[in-house]
Amino acid sequence: MDNKVVCVVGPTACGKTKMGVALAQRFGGEVVSVDSMQLYRGMTVGTAAPTAEEMEGVPHHMIAVADPAEQWSAARFCQAADACIQDILSRGKLPVLAGGTGLYLDALIRGDDFAPGCQGGQTRLRLQQELRELGPREMLRRLEAVDPETAARLHLRDEKRIVRALEVYYETGETIGAHDRRSREAPPRYDAAYIGLAFRDREDMKERIDRRVDAMVAQGLLQEVETLLQSGLPRDATALQAIGYKQFLAVAEGRATVAEAIAEVKLRSRQYAKRQLTWLRRNEAIHWILWEKTPDFSAGLQNATEFLLSAGVC
């Protein structure tokens, strides 16, 4: 089990948490959450983070490990999650990666070597100041001089990407495109077997998402947002821009009604699920389990077990 991991993927509200726990129990594993929002403390309701009851005694990692005021990049997440995976493997256990943030999962499996530079770093701060003073046209002109390939793909509105591309070049002497190509050409860090969960009928998926949103509201999503604000969390914190939190922040501030927020959260959640599926469809290695209107987890677990055994995971 040197570098073997199991990845449970799929759109929001498809049962990844439950399947991850079941597979960890069956194969002697531990779960690593791959969710860009579940890592924040005090955000259990709106992120659908598993409760202690839902974990069923299975150790979970990368849940509630960060202060909501922090801004985590993919690089920081992968560094922390990779340490968890290595620890699980060192104890002879199987890491079960479950979550819906596809960008983070792909980078984690590949073992991406992220280019230097970070939020709050000296180079980034200097470039951000120059952007404010000189404007995006001048910054893009500078990028064209050192990295015409990347500059040609960017628009003046892509200010963050312009700054990031310049930052990588100034700190490494290598273009961000060259760095990314070199990273992609390296063999993956982990031997991953993928279990994908989705609904056969998209309407069933939408209905399940709507029910989850209603449940979140009933469980106190508005109160969770108010508690975060009372703790001093800035209103422009990344954590409060997540689906659900952004809409109920508007309720807390009197800019929207609860009914309006619920409708908006349902819409944004459905759109997010569609984007997740589009991202995942590119991965031909995923073994898909398609739910009918009511998921049959017993049959799904058996299906996943047979696939993982045939793939030599255990």
Steps between C-alpha positions, in 0.01 A plus 500: 500500500800725428317785329151364434205721583126486436321813378124538545384774265178644361280809510372654819237304697569166329611307808881530495525527878295189564682297234838618625421385853368164377809432288734604782323256731512220244866541405650622825546859397471859611326785319670813371252774409576674170266795540622858485242615758472210745850582619369811680389486862148607591359424156349156550143568386562690176779270379317176591808393695449155653385493860657266756199272454545493122871421536402175678831483683710530184783753539453805275768748397499854354169595663481810723877553495508868402371830630229644270700822473782314327526468123622159391647448154507169315871481581446537874214252499700240310797536732283439808290223342810325365643486852177332616515243218863419572420449868208269418715294261783479753260329740395243241159654448322588175441873433147561371481845343143629489389841381381718219783748442636349181789744457639412842454126451672495161794703631528275805506178296749639249718633778517838330815697564344840556702796386631732773300799611213540739231732628673760717845425354732792424498452122121463490447810715737705285329392179155569644614851595639555150171377354310760701743776398563412135189309399448160333609616151853578615521177703387297199759681287769396748377143485511504120869593521596196710222247433319574172335156497311560826433866423328403176247291695413769751264796488541829680229383741714200602689713750568223753637269230719774357646565843548129566677442167735791566560378854603154381736643241661749737550239773618210281615637165263244343166573337189365669416305182838325500463419867151356452612285205790359697267424790249321273771288339616358834349162605209531747589489866217259585349193335136598518187291449194716440141433604258750348148554634228672300130481426386339177233769463613860547159593636552260789832669572335843502228377735757356739698823497185698578423270793853542633471878488168487687666278761790743540261786560307294755827407673589866548699629201397860574600463864836355391564805281400734784736319738787540254429873473478536878841334528645792305536327165533768228207511262735468203669185634535221244299268725197729479508496119411130489161391372250526783707734713501782246122486461425480872751776571262715295214388726700581813569847362139558396574499127290190424217297647541140612281385211716688249817356651367144490405534133843642417688230692306227321573655161871550570532148645344346188732702278797392710398134472489537122851646497624218723363239261656676202837498677474132595391380157852570377637226722451170317634303797188563709279199570152650506216381720176658381223540753133470424259740673575344838866394534555135591815533709520130577513414130728797434745388767509149356558643153784720625652213697509271199662771287766578760583132549534452125720809483732344759451773755473248782 
